Amino acid sequence: MFKKISTLSLLLLLPSIALAGDELPTIASNADAIGLVQDHANYMWTLIAAALVFFMQAGFAMVESGFTRAKSAVNIMMKNLMDFSMGSLFFWAIGFGVMFGAAPTGWFGTDGFFLSGWTPGGDPWVLAFWMFQCVFAATAATIVSGAMAERTKFTGYLIYSAVLCAFIYPVFGSWAWGSLLNGGGWLEGMGFIDFAGSTVVHSIGGWAALAGAIVLGPRLGKYGKKGEVRAIPGHNIPMAAIGVFILWLGWFGFNPGSTTTADKSIAIIFVNTNLSAAAGAVAAMFTSWLIFKKPDIGMSLNGALAGLVGITAGCANVSPSSSIVIGLLSGILVVISVMAIDRAHIDDPVGAVSVHGVCGAWGTIAAGLFNMEGVTIKIMTTQFIGVGAAFVWSFGCAFILFKLISMTIGLRVTEEEEIMGVDISEHGAHAYNDFVVTR
Amino acid sequence: MFKKISTLSLLLLLPSIALAGDELPTIASNADAIGLVQDHANYMWTLIAAALVFFMQAGFAMVESGFTRAKSAVNIMMKNLMDFSMGSLFFWAIGFGVMFGAAPTGWFGTDGFFLSGWTPGGDPWVLAFWMFQCVFAATAATIVSGAMAERTKFTGYLIYSAVLCAFIYPVFGSWAWGSLLNGGGWLEGMGFIDFAGSTVVHSIGGWAALAGAIVLGPRLGKYGKKGEVRAIPGHNIPMAAIGVFILWLGWFGFNPGSTTTADKSIAIIFVNTNLSAAAGAVAAMFTSWLIFKKPDIGMSLNGALAGLVGITAGCANVSPSSSIVIGLLSGILVVISVMAIDRAHIDDPVGAVSVHGVCGAWGTIAAGLFNMEGVTIKIMTTQFIGVGAAFVWSFGCAFILFKLISMTIGLRVTEEEEIMGVDISEHGAHAYNDFVVTR
Amino acid sequence: MFKKISTLSLLLLLPSIALAGDELPTIASNADAIGLVQDHANYMWTLIAAALVFFMQAGFAMVESGFTRAKSAVNIMMKNLMDFSMGSLFFWAIGFGVMFGAAPTGWFGTDGFFLSGWTPGGDPWVLAFWMFQCVFAATAATIVSGAMAERTKFTGYLIYSAVLCAFIYPVFGSWAWGSLLNGGGWLEGMGFIDFAGSTVVHSIGGWAALAGAIVLGPRLGKYGKKGEVRAIPGHNIPMAAIGVFILWLGWFGFNPGSTTTADKSIAIIFVNTNLSAAAGAVAAMFTSWLIFKKPDIGMSLNGALAGLVGITAGCANVSPSSSIVIGLLSGILVVISVMAIDRAHIDDPVGAVSVHGVCGAWGTIAAGLFNMEGVTIKIMTTQFIGVGAAFVWSFGCAFILFKLISMTIGLRVTEEEEIMGVDISEHGAHAYNDFVVTR
C-alpha cells in the first residue's frame, strides 16, 4: 500500500516546460529561458487583470440597477450582458483593427480585423493583448447604459453599443494608445498622459452618456412643471453598494493591468488606485453631509467611483500623497457635478456623466499637474487638448448617432411603456416575481 | 527622524528566496533556479485559477436561486454550501484517489485517499493539483442542484452530493484525465479531446441532473391537467444575472487554469472562452426574440452559460473564429433544448440539463469537428464514444442512486411541504423576512 | 493586405523587460535576472492577494446586512465603505508606521507615517507591502461593524473605525508581526505562531466587537422582560450566503497571500484553508441540526467562517488532516459560542464575537497544538500568552474608547431612531424603495 501511495506523486508531476531542452544549458540558453519565464508572468498578469476588468461588468450592472427602479432591472441586466457580448464580437470583428491596426491615414487602423493579426502558430501575445483591450472597450460601452436607464428602446441601445465598441471608442483609442507604426497616434505623439484611460475609456463613455441623456430627455416625472427636481430613489441600495465594491476590485485589474507587464511598477499603481478611491468616498461623504445634513450613501458610493476614475490617468506617474489629493477633489467634484447636471434638467439616473465624464477629464488634467517628474506648460496644454478632443469626438459622434437612431427606429419607449416599465415592455418579464413591488 | 524613516525600507525587504544559495551561481545552478521560478509561476497560476473556479459556487447559487421561487432560496444556499463543503471532504477522503490514484483494474484509482499522496516534506504539487481538482469535482455536483430545486429533501440531496464527488465524477474523470500509471484512462488512451471538461464535468453533472429531475417528477402546478406547460418565473432576475457574470469570471479560471501551467497557451484559451460565451448569449437572445417576439433574459443568460460549456472541451485546440461558431450554435441549441425538455414534461427549473448536459455533449463533438490540426473519422468516433459513455455512466449511476434514495429515506418532500416551501419545511427559515412575499 | 496584417503583430510586441540589457549575458547577469523575475512574481502574488482580501469588504457587508433587518441595510453599506476608505487613509497616515516603523520603545513603531518610507525612486516593495497590510487593517475594523449593527450612531462608528486602523490594530500587530529592527515585536520574539492572523486580525476585531456590543447594549426587543431571547431574523439570507462565498474566496488571498512570496508553500495553505472552511460548515450544520432539529442556514454559514478564522493562524504549519480537525471544532465551537453569548444577553446580531473572537483564539491555540514539527509546553505557553494579550489589549482599548464616545458625542441612536431604523435616522434613505417592507 505504501508503495502504491508513493506512486501517486509520480502521477502528478508538475507539468514541466522545456526551458532548456535536452541539451546542456548555456549562458545564452539560460538568458532565453529567463526571458520566457518573464513572458509567462506577463501573460498571467495581463490575463488575470483582464478577468478582473471583465468582472466590472457585474459591478456596473449592480450599480445601475440598484440606483434605478425595480421595474427596469431586467432591462439593465440585458443591456449589460449585451454590452459585453455584442461588444466582444464587434471588437473582435472591427474595433481592435481600428484601434491597433496599421493606420495609413494616421487617424485609425485599417487592418487586423477579425483577429486576423493572429493565425494558428502565430504569436499568442496578440490574443492576450486583444483580451485585455476587449474588456476595456466593453467598459466604455457600459458606462453609457446608466445615463440612459429606464426609458431607452432595447434595439436602439444595441445599435449604439455596437457602434461604440466598433468605432467611437477605438478611433479615439488609436489616437492615444494605438497605431504605433505610423509614428504613433497623434495624441500619443504629443506626449499625452493617460495611463489607464481616465479620458480614453471613462470620458469617452461619459460624454457619450451625456449625449444619450440629452437626446432621450428626462424620465417622466423627474422634473415638475415648475422645473422642480424630483428625486427618484434607487430600488436596491445594498446591490448598488456591492456593485461599487466589485468595481473597486475590478480597478485593481484596470489600472495596474495596463502595464501588461508583470513588473515592480504595479505596486505604486495599486496603492494610488486604492488611496484615490478611499479619498473620493470620504470627500463625497463629507461634502454630501455638509449640503444635505446627512452622510448620503449614493454620493459616497459615487465618490469612490469618482476617485477611481480620477486616478486612472495618473496612477503610474503621481505619488501616493498626490493620489489622495486627486481623490479628494474627485469626490467633491462629483457631488457638485451631479447636482449641476440635475439642475440643468439632464436626467442621468446614476450619475454616469459626472463620475466618468467630468472626473475623467479632471483626472487627466491632474495626471499632468501632479506628474512626479514635474509639470510644464507643454504637458498641461497636451492634457487639455486630449480632454477637449475626447469631448468633441465622443459627444459629437454619440449625439449624431442617437439622433439618427431617434429619427429612424426610435430611441425612446412610449409613455405607456415607460410607465409600466421597460422590463415588461421590452422583455416581457418582471425582475422580482415573488415580491410586492410598488411604483 | 529622516534617518529613522530610511530604516523603514530595510524592515520591509522583499522576502528573498534562495535561488542560488550562498555559493557563486553557475550555469547549472542558474538553469535550476529558472526552473524553480517557472514552478512558482505554475503554482500561482493553478491556485489563482482554483480560487476563481471556487467562486463559481457563488455564481451557481445565484443563478439557481434567482431562477426559482423566493420560498426555496434558503434551501438552495444550503445545498450549494454543502455541495462544496461536503464535496471537498469527500473528494479529499475518496474522490481524488479514485480519479488520480494508481488504477490496477484500469477502471478507477485505488490509492491516494485522504491526500495520502502527500506527507509532510513531500512534493507540494500534489496539494496544488488536489486543490484545482477539488473545485472541479464540486462544480459537477452543484450542477445537479438546479434541476432538482424546490422539491428535494435535503438529506437525500446530501447523500447524492457526496456520492457524486466521491464516486460518479471521479470514476469518469479517471477514464478521461487520470490514472496515468496504467497507460492512462481508457478514454484518454483513445485520444479523447476534452481539455477542461465539457463532458468530464458538465455533461456528467448535466446527465445526473436529468436523472434527478426525472426521478423527482415536476414541481406541483408546473404542468396542467391537460398537459399544458406553465411558466414558474424566477424570483430575482438581477441575482441570476450577477450569477452568470460570476460564472463567466470563474470560467476564466476553469478553462485556462486547466493548463495547470503558466505558459503562453492560456491566451488563446481566454479568448476562445470569452468569444464563445459572448456568441452564446447573442445567439440565444436572437433565437428567443424570434420565438417569443421579445428578447428573453432567462434564455440570454443561459445562452452565455451554454457558450461557456460548449467551448470548455475545445478551448485549447480550436481557433477564435471557430469558438464563435461553437458559441452561436450553443446559444441556439440551449433555447431549443430547454423548450424540448419542458415539452417532455421534465421539470428542470433552471435549464441545467440543457446548459450542461446537452451543450456539454455538443461542445465535446465540436472540439473534434473544429480541431485546428484537422479532423479525422477516428477523432470524431472517439468524441462520440466519450459523449456516449458519459451519458450511460452518469445518467445510469445517478438514476439508480436517486431511485435508491427515493425508496429508502425519500427523495421528495411532501405536497404540503412543497407548497409551504422547502425553506420552511427543511430549514425552518424564510429567506426574506422583512419583505412581503407572494406565492 | 496580407502584408499589412502581418505588421499588426509587430505593433503588439510583448513589452520586453531589460533583463540583461544590451550587453551579452553572463552567469552573474543571468543570476540577477532570475532574482528579478522571482521578484516580479512576488509582487504579482502579493498584490493579487491584496485585491482578494479587499473584496472581503463586500463579503462582510453582505453577511452583516443579510443577517440583520432591511431598515439597517444602508447604514451597514456606509459603515463598510467607510471602514475601508477611512481605514485606508488612517493606515496610510498613522497605522502602517505604528505597526512596521522602527520601535525605539519596543512597543510600537514611530516612523514611516504617511508612507514616508517610500519616496519617488525608492524601493517599490514598501508600496506592495503597504497595500497588503492595509487591506488587513481594514478587515480588523470591519469585523466590529456586525456586532454593533442596527443601533450605533454613524459618527461614533467613524471615530472608532479610525482609531482601530490607526492605533489598536497596528500596536498589537507590531508585537506579533512588526518592528523587526528592535529585535522583533515581543510576541514575535517569543515564537508566537499566527501566520495570517487568527489573533492579530480576527481576535483583535472580535474582542473589540465584544466591547462594542456590551457598551451599546442589546437592540430594542431582543430580550424580553423575563429575560427570554427573541430571534431577530435577517432580512436577506441569499445575500448573507453570497457574502460567505465572497469571504471564502477572499481568504484564498488572506492566508496564502501572507507569504508575500510566490513560492510552493502557498499550496498547503490553500488546501488547509479550504478543508477547514468545509469542515467548519459541515460541523456547524450537524451541530445545529442536533440542537434545533433542522439544519440551520445561519449557523452553517457562520460555521464556514469559523473554519476559516480557525485555520488562519496555523494554515502554514499544520497538515491537511489537522486542518479538518481544526475546522470541525471551529464549527461546533461557533454554534455553542453564539448560543452562550446570546444567553448572556450580549446582542451580537451576526455572531462576530463568536466567529472572529472565539474561533480566532481557538485557531491560535490549535496552531500550536497541531504544529507539524511538534508541540512543546513553551510553544503552547506562548500561544496562550498571545491569545490573552490580544484579549486584554483589544477588549480593554475598545471598551475605554466606546465608553468615551458614549459619554461625549454618544454611541447609540435614540429609541425613536432605532425603531424607524438607522437608515432613515442616520442617512435619510431607505434601502429598498420599491418593495413593501414590513417591520
Tab-separated table of C-alpha atoms in Angstrom, chain B residues 25-274:
chain	number	residue	atom	x	y	z
B	25	PRO	CA	25.999	30.906	-9.331
B	26	THR	CA	26.928	28.539	-12.130
B	27	ILE	CA	25.263	27.797	-15.441
B	28	ALA	CA	23.746	24.690	-13.893
B	29	SER	CA	22.542	26.449	-10.753
B	30	ASN	CA	21.027	29.192	-12.890
B	31	ALA	CA	19.199	26.619	-15.001
B	32	ASP	CA	17.821	25.038	-11.832
B	33	ALA	CA	16.787	28.409	-10.484
B	34	ILE	CA	14.967	29.250	-13.724
B	35	GLY	CA	13.012	26.012	-13.441
B	36	LEU	CA	12.143	26.872	-9.860
B	37	VAL	CA	10.813	30.328	-10.742
B	38	GLN	CA	8.688	28.782	-13.502
B	39	ASP	CA	7.408	26.266	-10.931
B	40	HIS	CA	6.423	29.148	-8.684
B	41	ALA	CA	4.527	30.712	-11.569
B	42	ASN	CA	2.752	27.403	-12.180
B	43	TYR	CA	1.705	27.153	-8.536
B	44	MET	CA	0.454	30.721	-8.564
B	45	TRP	CA	-1.494	30.253	-11.757
B	46	THR	CA	-3.065	26.935	-10.794
B	47	LEU	CA	-4.122	28.169	-7.377
B	48	ILE	CA	-5.468	31.523	-8.525
B	49	ALA	CA	-7.442	29.619	-11.160
B	50	ALA	CA	-8.708	27.283	-8.447
B	51	ALA	CA	-9.900	30.293	-6.460
B	52	LEU	CA	-11.813	31.573	-9.487
B	53	VAL	CA	-13.408	28.162	-10.032
B	54	PHE	CA	-14.335	28.040	-6.353
B	55	PHE	CA	-16.147	31.337	-6.821
B	56	MET	CA	-18.361	29.671	-9.428
B	57	GLN	CA	-20.174	28.127	-6.464
B	58	ALA	CA	-21.499	31.582	-5.650
B	59	GLY	CA	-22.491	32.004	-9.276
B	60	PHE	CA	-24.370	28.714	-9.349
B	61	ALA	CA	-26.146	29.576	-6.105
B	62	MET	CA	-27.280	32.917	-7.513
B	63	VAL	CA	-28.405	31.563	-10.881
B	64	GLU	CA	-30.323	28.708	-9.339
B	65	SER	CA	-31.931	30.815	-6.681
B	66	GLY	CA	-32.695	33.730	-8.993
B	67	PHE	CA	-34.477	31.454	-11.467
B	68	THR	CA	-36.660	29.805	-8.820
B	69	ARG	CA	-39.068	30.999	-6.144
B	70	ALA	CA	-38.401	33.032	-3.036
B	71	LYS	CA	-39.671	30.211	-0.860
B	72	SER	CA	-36.756	27.969	-1.900
B	73	ALA	CA	-33.848	30.373	-1.636
B	74	VAL	CA	-32.558	29.297	1.772
B	75	ASN	CA	-32.562	25.670	0.691
B	76	ILE	CA	-30.610	26.482	-2.444
B	77	MET	CA	-27.964	28.347	-0.476
B	78	MET	CA	-27.661	25.393	1.904
B	79	LYS	CA	-27.365	22.934	-0.975
B	80	ASN	CA	-24.636	24.946	-2.628
B	81	LEU	CA	-22.747	25.488	0.595
B	82	MET	CA	-22.889	21.782	1.333
B	83	ASP	CA	-22.132	20.714	-2.246
B	84	PHE	CA	-18.848	22.433	-1.850
B	85	SER	CA	-18.197	21.706	1.825
B	86	MET	CA	-19.138	18.039	1.863
B	87	GLY	CA	-17.782	17.710	-1.652
B	88	SER	CA	-14.378	18.979	-0.514
B	89	LEU	CA	-14.277	16.496	2.338
B	90	PHE	CA	-15.408	13.541	0.233
B	91	PHE	CA	-13.057	14.436	-2.596
B	92	TRP	CA	-10.278	14.606	-0.020
B	93	ALA	CA	-11.194	11.270	1.555
B	94	ILE	CA	-12.132	9.284	-1.538
B	95	GLY	CA	-12.669	11.053	-4.857
B	96	PHE	CA	-9.131	12.222	-5.530
B	97	GLY	CA	-7.739	8.720	-5.045
B	98	VAL	CA	-10.421	7.238	-7.292
B	99	MET	CA	-9.641	9.742	-10.013
B	100	PHE	CA	-5.859	10.013	-9.861
B	101	GLY	CA	-4.623	7.075	-7.814
B	102	ALA	CA	-2.944	4.062	-9.376
B	103	ALA	CA	-5.634	2.011	-11.126
B	104	PRO	CA	-4.739	-1.697	-11.164
B	105	THR	CA	-8.015	-2.654	-12.830
B	106	GLY	CA	-7.773	0.188	-15.302
B	107	TRP	CA	-11.209	1.455	-14.273
B	108	PHE	CA	-10.532	3.637	-11.236
B	109	GLY	CA	-7.775	4.553	-8.830
B	110	THR	CA	-7.282	2.692	-5.585
B	111	ASP	CA	-4.812	4.746	-3.608
B	112	GLY	CA	-4.101	8.312	-2.609
B	113	PHE	CA	-7.160	8.511	-0.352
B	114	PHE	CA	-7.163	11.141	2.419
B	115	LEU	CA	-4.485	13.013	0.453
B	116	SER	CA	-2.074	10.268	1.455
B	117	GLY	CA	-0.095	11.020	-1.688
B	118	TRP	CA	1.324	13.920	0.260
B	119	THR	CA	3.155	13.682	3.582
B	120	PRO	CA	4.957	16.465	5.438
B	121	GLY	CA	8.060	17.309	3.477
B	122	GLY	CA	6.610	15.765	0.315
B	123	ASP	CA	6.066	17.392	-3.055
B	124	PRO	CA	3.610	20.265	-2.563
B	125	TRP	CA	2.462	19.980	-6.179
B	126	VAL	CA	0.166	17.150	-5.067
B	127	LEU	CA	-1.603	19.715	-2.889
B	128	ALA	CA	-1.870	22.375	-5.592
B	129	PHE	CA	-3.170	19.799	-8.028
B	130	TRP	CA	-5.661	18.463	-5.480
B	131	MET	CA	-6.972	21.954	-4.858
B	132	PHE	CA	-7.648	22.528	-8.541
B	133	GLN	CA	-9.284	19.121	-8.986
B	134	CYS	CA	-11.384	19.582	-5.843
B	135	VAL	CA	-13.102	22.707	-7.124
B	136	PHE	CA	-13.839	20.865	-10.366
B	137	ALA	CA	-15.495	17.971	-8.573
B	138	ALA	CA	-17.682	20.336	-6.576
B	139	THR	CA	-18.720	22.084	-9.779
B	140	ALA	CA	-20.019	18.813	-11.196
B	141	ALA	CA	-22.018	18.252	-8.024
B	142	THR	CA	-23.545	21.680	-7.929
B	143	ILE	CA	-24.861	21.492	-11.491
B	144	VAL	CA	-27.416	18.930	-10.372
B	145	SER	CA	-28.793	21.171	-7.667
B	146	GLY	CA	-30.690	23.455	-10.062
B	147	ALA	CA	-32.596	20.705	-11.853
B	148	MET	CA	-33.828	19.342	-8.538
B	149	ALA	CA	-34.736	22.678	-6.991
B	150	GLU	CA	-37.794	23.405	-4.859
B	151	ARG	CA	-38.941	19.821	-4.146
B	152	THR	CA	-36.000	17.730	-2.925
B	153	LYS	CA	-35.437	16.502	0.607
B	154	PHE	CA	-32.268	17.977	1.991
B	155	THR	CA	-30.978	14.678	3.408
B	156	GLY	CA	-31.482	12.931	0.108
B	157	TYR	CA	-29.619	15.686	-1.617
B	158	LEU	CA	-26.680	15.489	0.786
B	159	ILE	CA	-26.262	11.782	0.088
B	160	TYR	CA	-26.369	12.332	-3.640
B	161	SER	CA	-23.846	15.144	-3.481
B	162	ALA	CA	-21.377	13.025	-1.538
B	163	VAL	CA	-21.696	10.070	-3.921
B	164	LEU	CA	-21.125	12.271	-6.941
B	165	CYS	CA	-17.962	13.842	-5.519
B	166	ALA	CA	-16.617	10.578	-4.172
B	167	PHE	CA	-17.552	8.188	-6.943
B	168	ILE	CA	-19.576	9.117	-10.067
B	169	TYR	CA	-17.472	12.085	-11.120
B	170	PRO	CA	-14.026	10.688	-10.203
B	171	VAL	CA	-14.557	7.341	-11.938
B	172	PHE	CA	-15.400	9.011	-15.222
B	173	GLY	CA	-12.644	11.501	-14.568
B	174	SER	CA	-10.147	8.684	-14.256
B	175	TRP	CA	-11.177	7.417	-17.675
B	176	ALA	CA	-10.610	10.767	-19.352
B	177	TRP	CA	-7.976	12.534	-17.263
B	178	GLY	CA	-6.451	10.257	-14.660
B	179	SER	CA	-4.712	7.043	-13.783
B	180	LEU	CA	-1.712	7.597	-15.984
B	181	LEU	CA	0.336	4.810	-14.480
B	182	ASN	CA	-1.784	2.183	-16.132
B	183	GLY	CA	-1.244	3.574	-19.578
B	184	GLY	CA	-3.838	6.287	-18.974
B	185	GLY	CA	-7.575	6.074	-18.624
B	186	TRP	CA	-9.203	4.199	-21.500
B	187	LEU	CA	-10.793	7.312	-22.997
B	188	GLU	CA	-7.566	9.214	-22.688
B	189	GLY	CA	-5.790	6.364	-24.383
B	190	MET	CA	-8.124	6.670	-27.376
B	191	GLY	CA	-7.195	10.343	-27.769
B	192	PHE	CA	-10.394	11.797	-26.337
B	193	ILE	CA	-10.317	15.611	-26.521
B	194	ASP	CA	-11.931	17.322	-23.549
B	195	PHE	CA	-9.494	19.931	-22.399
B	196	ALA	CA	-11.383	21.431	-19.460
B	197	GLY	CA	-14.408	19.200	-19.130
B	198	SER	CA	-17.403	19.853	-21.404
B	199	THR	CA	-18.030	16.152	-20.894
B	200	VAL	CA	-15.998	15.267	-17.823
B	201	VAL	CA	-17.520	17.972	-15.651
B	202	HIS	CA	-20.553	19.483	-17.358
B	203	SER	CA	-22.173	16.535	-19.076
B	204	ILE	CA	-21.530	14.335	-16.060
B	205	GLY	CA	-23.326	16.928	-13.951
B	206	GLY	CA	-25.991	17.567	-16.580
B	207	TRP	CA	-26.968	13.937	-17.110
B	208	ALA	CA	-27.107	13.320	-13.379
B	209	ALA	CA	-29.364	16.378	-13.222
B	210	LEU	CA	-31.599	14.800	-15.856
B	211	ALA	CA	-31.855	11.629	-13.809
B	212	GLY	CA	-32.701	13.657	-10.730
B	213	ALA	CA	-35.394	15.678	-12.459
B	214	ILE	CA	-36.995	12.510	-13.878
B	215	VAL	CA	-36.961	10.541	-10.636
B	216	LEU	CA	-38.296	13.514	-8.670
B	217	GLY	CA	-41.023	14.464	-11.123
B	218	PRO	CA	-42.138	18.026	-11.818
B	219	ARG	CA	-42.994	20.672	-9.243
B	220	LEU	CA	-46.641	20.914	-8.275
B	221	GLY	CA	-48.516	23.016	-10.786
B	222	LYS	CA	-45.798	23.045	-13.391
B	223	TYR	CA	-47.830	21.038	-15.876
B	224	GLY	CA	-51.601	21.376	-16.083
B	225	LYS	CA	-54.091	18.534	-16.202
B	226	LYS	CA	-54.334	18.860	-19.947
B	227	GLY	CA	-50.561	18.741	-20.233
B	228	GLU	CA	-50.114	22.463	-20.711
B	229	VAL	CA	-46.777	23.892	-19.616
B	230	ARG	CA	-46.973	26.661	-17.027
B	231	ALA	CA	-44.107	29.068	-16.526
B	232	ILE	CA	-42.916	29.422	-12.947
B	233	PRO	CA	-40.849	32.588	-13.223
B	234	GLY	CA	-37.780	33.155	-11.090
B	235	HIS	CA	-37.985	35.442	-8.084
B	236	ASN	CA	-34.860	37.559	-8.582
B	237	ILE	CA	-33.615	38.099	-12.112
B	238	PRO	CA	-30.833	40.533	-11.220
B	239	MET	CA	-29.444	37.926	-8.832
B	240	ALA	CA	-29.488	35.334	-11.614
B	241	ALA	CA	-27.762	37.781	-13.955
B	242	ILE	CA	-24.987	38.563	-11.494
B	243	GLY	CA	-24.626	34.830	-11.006
B	244	VAL	CA	-23.983	34.438	-14.727
B	245	PHE	CA	-21.333	37.174	-14.648
B	246	ILE	CA	-19.672	35.390	-11.726
B	247	LEU	CA	-19.757	32.086	-13.602
B	248	TRP	CA	-18.250	33.736	-16.681
B	249	LEU	CA	-15.475	35.126	-14.460
B	250	GLY	CA	-14.971	31.738	-12.880
B	251	TRP	CA	-14.633	30.155	-16.308
B	252	PHE	CA	-11.505	32.273	-16.825
B	253	GLY	CA	-10.081	30.005	-14.133
B	254	PHE	CA	-11.863	26.858	-15.243
B	255	ASN	CA	-10.630	26.732	-18.840
B	256	PRO	CA	-7.206	28.396	-18.898
B	257	GLY	CA	-6.424	27.077	-15.428
B	258	SER	CA	-6.717	23.557	-16.825
B	259	THR	CA	-3.236	24.021	-18.241
B	260	THR	CA	-2.052	23.921	-14.593
B	261	THR	CA	0.933	25.692	-16.129
B	262	ALA	CA	1.679	29.366	-16.576
B	263	ASP	CA	2.572	29.453	-20.234
B	264	LYS	CA	1.543	31.286	-23.374
B	265	SER	CA	-1.211	28.818	-24.251
B	266	ILE	CA	-3.514	30.460	-21.720
B	267	ALA	CA	-4.031	33.403	-24.079
B	268	ILE	CA	-5.966	31.543	-26.752
B	269	ILE	CA	-7.979	29.738	-24.089
B	270	PHE	CA	-9.045	33.060	-22.574
B	271	VAL	CA	-10.028	34.471	-25.960
B	272	ASN	CA	-11.925	31.372	-27.042
B	273	THR	CA	-13.753	31.159	-23.737
B	274	ASN	CA	-14.829	34.774	-23.953
